[in-house]
XYZ file of N, CA and C in Angstrom:
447
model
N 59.261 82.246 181.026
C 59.699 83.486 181.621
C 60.911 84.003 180.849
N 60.824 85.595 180.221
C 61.798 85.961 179.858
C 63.419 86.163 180.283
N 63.968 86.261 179.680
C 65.186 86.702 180.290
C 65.480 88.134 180.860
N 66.006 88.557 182.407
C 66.173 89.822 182.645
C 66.891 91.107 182.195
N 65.993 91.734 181.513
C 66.498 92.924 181.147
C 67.736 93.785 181.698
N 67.153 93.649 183.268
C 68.298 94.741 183.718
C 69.899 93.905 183.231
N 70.061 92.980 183.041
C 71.517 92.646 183.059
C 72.054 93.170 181.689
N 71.361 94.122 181.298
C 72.129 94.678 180.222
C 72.653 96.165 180.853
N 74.136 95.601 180.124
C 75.267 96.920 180.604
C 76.166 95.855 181.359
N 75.748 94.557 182.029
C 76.389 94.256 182.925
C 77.948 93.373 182.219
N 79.013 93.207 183.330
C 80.337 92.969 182.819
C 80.656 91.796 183.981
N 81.730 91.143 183.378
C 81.902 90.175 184.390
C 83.368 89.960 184.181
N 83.938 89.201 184.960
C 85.525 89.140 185.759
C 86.521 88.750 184.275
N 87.747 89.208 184.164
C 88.212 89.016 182.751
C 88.396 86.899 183.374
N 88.823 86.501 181.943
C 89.314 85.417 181.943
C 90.375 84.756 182.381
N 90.492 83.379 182.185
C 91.793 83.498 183.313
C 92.723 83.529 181.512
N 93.866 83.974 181.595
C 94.337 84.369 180.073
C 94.372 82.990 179.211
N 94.649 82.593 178.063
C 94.470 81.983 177.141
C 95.325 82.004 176.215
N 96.908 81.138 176.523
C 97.892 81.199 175.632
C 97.480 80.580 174.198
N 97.708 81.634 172.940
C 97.532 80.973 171.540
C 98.801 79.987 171.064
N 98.444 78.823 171.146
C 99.657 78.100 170.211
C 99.727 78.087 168.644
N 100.425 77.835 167.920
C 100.732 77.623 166.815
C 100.050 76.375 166.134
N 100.046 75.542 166.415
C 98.896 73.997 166.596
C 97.786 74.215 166.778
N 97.022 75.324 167.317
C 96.007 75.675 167.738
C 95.059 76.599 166.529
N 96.053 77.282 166.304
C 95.915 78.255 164.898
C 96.007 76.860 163.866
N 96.674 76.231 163.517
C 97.054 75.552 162.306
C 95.695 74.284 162.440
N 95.190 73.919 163.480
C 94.346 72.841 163.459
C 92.914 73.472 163.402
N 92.651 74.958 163.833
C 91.896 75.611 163.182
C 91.580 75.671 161.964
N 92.446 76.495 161.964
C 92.459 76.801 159.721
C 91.902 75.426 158.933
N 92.728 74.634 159.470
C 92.610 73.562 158.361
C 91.369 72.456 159.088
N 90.413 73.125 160.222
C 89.120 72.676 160.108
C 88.476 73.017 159.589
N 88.367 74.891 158.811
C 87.485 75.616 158.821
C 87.938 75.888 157.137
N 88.928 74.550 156.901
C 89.636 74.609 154.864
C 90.304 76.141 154.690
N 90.818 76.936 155.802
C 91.708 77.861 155.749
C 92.685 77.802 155.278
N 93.346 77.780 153.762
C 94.782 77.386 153.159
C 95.633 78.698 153.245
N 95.010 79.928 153.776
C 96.254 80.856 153.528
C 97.263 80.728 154.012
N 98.534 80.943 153.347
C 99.914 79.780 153.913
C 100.695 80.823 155.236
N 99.718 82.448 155.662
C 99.977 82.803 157.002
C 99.423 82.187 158.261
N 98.219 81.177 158.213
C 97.573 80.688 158.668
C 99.148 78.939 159.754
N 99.494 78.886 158.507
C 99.969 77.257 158.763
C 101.729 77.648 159.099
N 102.442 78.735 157.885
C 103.302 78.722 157.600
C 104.493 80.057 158.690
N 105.122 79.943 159.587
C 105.449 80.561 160.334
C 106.319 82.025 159.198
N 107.133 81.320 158.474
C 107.564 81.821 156.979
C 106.739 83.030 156.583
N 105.792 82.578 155.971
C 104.965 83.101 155.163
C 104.205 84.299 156.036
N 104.465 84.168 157.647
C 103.470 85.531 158.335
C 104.744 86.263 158.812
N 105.793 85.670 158.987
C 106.772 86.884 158.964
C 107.258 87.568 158.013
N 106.820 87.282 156.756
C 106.772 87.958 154.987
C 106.206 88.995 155.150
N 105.139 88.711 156.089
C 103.833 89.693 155.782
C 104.131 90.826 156.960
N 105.111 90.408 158.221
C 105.845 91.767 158.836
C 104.816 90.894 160.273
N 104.306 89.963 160.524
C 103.756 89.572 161.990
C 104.777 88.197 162.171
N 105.061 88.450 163.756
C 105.888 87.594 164.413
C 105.444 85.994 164.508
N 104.627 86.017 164.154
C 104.411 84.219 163.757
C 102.998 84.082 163.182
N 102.180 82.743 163.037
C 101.452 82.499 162.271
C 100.163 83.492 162.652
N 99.055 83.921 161.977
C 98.177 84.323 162.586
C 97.087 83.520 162.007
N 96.081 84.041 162.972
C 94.771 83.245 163.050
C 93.568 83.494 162.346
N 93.009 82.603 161.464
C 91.891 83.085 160.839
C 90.983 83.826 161.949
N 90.159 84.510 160.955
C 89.199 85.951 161.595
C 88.038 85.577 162.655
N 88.162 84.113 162.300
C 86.874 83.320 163.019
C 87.661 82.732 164.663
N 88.354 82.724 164.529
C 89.832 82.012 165.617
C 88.745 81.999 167.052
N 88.766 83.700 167.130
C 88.672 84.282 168.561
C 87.303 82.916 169.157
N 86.232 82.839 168.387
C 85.089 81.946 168.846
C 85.543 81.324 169.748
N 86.853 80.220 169.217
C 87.426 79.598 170.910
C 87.672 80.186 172.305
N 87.923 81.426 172.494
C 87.512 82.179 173.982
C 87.175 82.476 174.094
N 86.115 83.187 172.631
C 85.055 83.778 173.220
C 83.678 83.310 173.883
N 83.401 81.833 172.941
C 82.230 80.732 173.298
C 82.644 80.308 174.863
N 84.270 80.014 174.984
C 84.495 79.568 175.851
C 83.928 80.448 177.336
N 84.431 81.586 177.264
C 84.271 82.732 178.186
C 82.816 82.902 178.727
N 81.981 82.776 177.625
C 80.719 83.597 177.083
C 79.507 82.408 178.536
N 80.504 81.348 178.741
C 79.652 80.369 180.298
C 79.185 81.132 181.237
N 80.677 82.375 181.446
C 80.218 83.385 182.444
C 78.610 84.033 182.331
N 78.177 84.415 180.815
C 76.966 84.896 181.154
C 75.925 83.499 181.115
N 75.851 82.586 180.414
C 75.124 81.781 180.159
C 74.740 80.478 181.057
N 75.539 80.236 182.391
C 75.231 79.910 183.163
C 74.948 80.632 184.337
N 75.061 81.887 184.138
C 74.688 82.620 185.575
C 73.045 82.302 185.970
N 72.590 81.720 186.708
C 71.803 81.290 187.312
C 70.784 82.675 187.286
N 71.334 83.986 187.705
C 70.346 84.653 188.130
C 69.673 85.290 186.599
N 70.548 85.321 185.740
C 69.877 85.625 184.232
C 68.948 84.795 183.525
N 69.038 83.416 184.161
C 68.059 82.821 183.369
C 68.214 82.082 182.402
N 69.064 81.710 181.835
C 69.011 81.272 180.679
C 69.206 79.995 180.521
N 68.076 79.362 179.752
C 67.840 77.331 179.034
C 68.655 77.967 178.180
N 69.822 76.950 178.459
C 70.731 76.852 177.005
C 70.330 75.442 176.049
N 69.453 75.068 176.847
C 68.999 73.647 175.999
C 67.919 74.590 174.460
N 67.809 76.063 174.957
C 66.720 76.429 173.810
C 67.240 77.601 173.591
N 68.784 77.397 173.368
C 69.650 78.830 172.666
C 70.128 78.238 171.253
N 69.534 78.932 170.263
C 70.542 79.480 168.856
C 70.899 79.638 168.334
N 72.118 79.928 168.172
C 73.226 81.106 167.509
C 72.307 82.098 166.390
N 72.685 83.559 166.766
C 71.692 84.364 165.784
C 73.015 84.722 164.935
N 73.946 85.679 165.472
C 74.866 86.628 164.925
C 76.042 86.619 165.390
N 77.498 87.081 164.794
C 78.634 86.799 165.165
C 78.815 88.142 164.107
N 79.719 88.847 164.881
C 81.088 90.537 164.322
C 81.966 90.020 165.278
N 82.660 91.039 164.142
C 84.318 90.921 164.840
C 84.637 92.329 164.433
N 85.390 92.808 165.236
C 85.949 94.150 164.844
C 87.363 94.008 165.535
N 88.479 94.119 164.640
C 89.848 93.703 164.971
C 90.810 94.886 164.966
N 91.456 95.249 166.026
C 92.538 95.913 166.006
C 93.763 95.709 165.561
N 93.967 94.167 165.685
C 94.776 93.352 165.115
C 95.214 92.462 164.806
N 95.397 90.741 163.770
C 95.221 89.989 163.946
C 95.935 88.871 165.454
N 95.156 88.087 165.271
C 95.345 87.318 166.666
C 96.975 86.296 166.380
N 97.923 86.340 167.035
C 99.390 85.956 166.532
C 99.576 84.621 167.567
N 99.793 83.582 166.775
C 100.640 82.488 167.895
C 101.689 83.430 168.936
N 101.353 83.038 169.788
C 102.536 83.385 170.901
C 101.533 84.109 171.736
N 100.532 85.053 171.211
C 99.534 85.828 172.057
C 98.691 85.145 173.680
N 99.210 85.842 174.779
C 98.297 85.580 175.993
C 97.078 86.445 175.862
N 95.878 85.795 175.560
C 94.922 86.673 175.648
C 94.118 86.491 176.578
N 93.139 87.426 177.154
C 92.007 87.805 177.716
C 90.749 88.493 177.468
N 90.055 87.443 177.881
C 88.574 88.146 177.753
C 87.651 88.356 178.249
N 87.340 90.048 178.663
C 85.941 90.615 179.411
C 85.037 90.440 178.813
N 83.653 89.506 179.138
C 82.419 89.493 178.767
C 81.402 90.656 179.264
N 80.463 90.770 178.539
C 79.558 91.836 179.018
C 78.524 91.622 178.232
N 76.946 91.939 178.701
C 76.149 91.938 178.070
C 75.256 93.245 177.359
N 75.737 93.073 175.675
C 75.059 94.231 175.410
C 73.548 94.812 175.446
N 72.876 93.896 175.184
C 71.469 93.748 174.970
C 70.842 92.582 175.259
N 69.482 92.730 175.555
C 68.158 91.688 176.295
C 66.959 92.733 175.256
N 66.772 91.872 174.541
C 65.152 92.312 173.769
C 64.486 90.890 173.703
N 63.340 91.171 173.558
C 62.116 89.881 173.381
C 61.422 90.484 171.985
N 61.702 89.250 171.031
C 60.765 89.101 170.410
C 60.057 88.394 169.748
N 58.801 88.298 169.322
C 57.880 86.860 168.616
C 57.630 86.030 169.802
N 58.111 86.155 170.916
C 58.182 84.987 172.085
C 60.021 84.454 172.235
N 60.649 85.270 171.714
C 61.508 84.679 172.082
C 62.784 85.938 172.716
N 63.956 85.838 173.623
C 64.723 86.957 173.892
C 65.807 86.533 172.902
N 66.573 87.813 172.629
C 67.612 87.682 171.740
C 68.338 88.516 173.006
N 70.009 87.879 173.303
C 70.884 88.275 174.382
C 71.970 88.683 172.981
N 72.571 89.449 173.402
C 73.859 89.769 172.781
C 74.559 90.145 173.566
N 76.158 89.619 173.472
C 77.299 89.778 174.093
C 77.998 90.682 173.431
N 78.976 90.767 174.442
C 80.165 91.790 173.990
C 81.324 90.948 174.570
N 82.774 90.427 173.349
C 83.939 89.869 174.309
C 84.900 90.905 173.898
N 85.429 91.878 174.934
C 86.398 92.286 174.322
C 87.679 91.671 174.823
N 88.474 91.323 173.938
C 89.585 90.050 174.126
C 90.977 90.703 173.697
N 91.916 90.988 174.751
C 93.192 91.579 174.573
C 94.144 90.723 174.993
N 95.505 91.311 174.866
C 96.407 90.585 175.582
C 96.348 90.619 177.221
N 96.870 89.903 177.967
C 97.314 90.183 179.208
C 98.155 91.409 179.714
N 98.900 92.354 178.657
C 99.270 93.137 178.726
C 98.413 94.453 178.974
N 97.099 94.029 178.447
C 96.221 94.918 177.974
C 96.136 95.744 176.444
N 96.567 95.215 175.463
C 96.975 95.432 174.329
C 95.843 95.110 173.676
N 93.992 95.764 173.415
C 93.755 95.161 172.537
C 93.754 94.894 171.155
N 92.667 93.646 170.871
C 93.287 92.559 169.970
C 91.833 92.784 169.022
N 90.984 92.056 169.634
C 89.648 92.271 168.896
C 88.020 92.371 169.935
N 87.411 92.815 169.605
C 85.918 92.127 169.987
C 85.113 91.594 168.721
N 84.204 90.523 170.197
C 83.354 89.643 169.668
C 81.946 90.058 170.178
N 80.551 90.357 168.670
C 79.558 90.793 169.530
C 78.791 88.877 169.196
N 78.240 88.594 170.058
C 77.691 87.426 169.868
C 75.924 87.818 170.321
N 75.361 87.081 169.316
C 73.706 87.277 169.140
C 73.104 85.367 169.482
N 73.063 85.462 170.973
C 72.314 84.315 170.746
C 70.672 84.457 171.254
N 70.036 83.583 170.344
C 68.227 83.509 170.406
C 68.350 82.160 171.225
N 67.692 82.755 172.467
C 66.982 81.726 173.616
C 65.641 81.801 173.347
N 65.146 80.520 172.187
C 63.720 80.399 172.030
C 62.647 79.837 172.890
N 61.651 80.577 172.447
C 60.750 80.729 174.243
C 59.861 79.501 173.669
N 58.927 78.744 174.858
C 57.939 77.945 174.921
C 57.163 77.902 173.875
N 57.182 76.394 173.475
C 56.137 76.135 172.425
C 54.446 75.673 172.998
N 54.322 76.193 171.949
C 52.738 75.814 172.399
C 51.944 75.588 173.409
């Protein structure tokens, strides 16, 4: 059984916020072999005119995957995550993500299509400060592959 269409458009409760540490950024980077020395070096990102280290472009994934439970366990959508994925990942940034940042993130679902036998869901995180300052969105494309044979 496919996944329900109508839940596209739909939005769900922001997050509870998500303080960025500096350790957090730096143990990133240097999982993902990130050496730019704004990444590690508090120095080196106030050179560049931002108040402390910032976060590689990939960063946000940590609240956004995190967040993204809201749609993926909702019971009434449907979804075997035992037979999800990953299709696609954008980012579109207003600005980079800074140690010290409280962020938040509204999930929403952009799209429900079926195809070959299988639905492709795409998200929307748009992830700001607690201030309401945003920061970036995340569109996430995951393939929930349908029944074999």
């Amino acid at each position: 059984m496919g996944l329900d269409q109508s839940f596209t458009g739909r939005s769900y409760p922001p997050s509870a916020p998500y303080q960025v540490g500096r350790e957090k950024i730096r143990e990133f980077a240097t999982a993902i072999g990130a050496e730019d020395a704004a990444y590690h070096d508090p120095e080196a990102a106030r050179a560049l005119g931002y108040p402390d280290v910032i976060a590689p472009p990939t960063f946000p994934m940590v609240l956004s995957m995190a967040t993204s439970r809201q749609i993926v366990e909702d019971p009434a959508l449907g979804v075997d995550y035992s037979r999800v994925v990953h299709g696609d990942q954008r980012f579109a940034y207003s600005r980079p993500v800074t140690a010290g940042d409280e962020l938040v993130c509204v999930n929403s679902i952009e799209s429900i299509n079926a195809r070959g036998g299988h639905d492709f869901l795409t998200t929307r995180s748009e992830i700001g400060t607690s201030a309401g300052e945003a920061v970036v969105t995340v569109w996430t494309m995951f393939v929930v592959r349908g029944e074999e044979g």
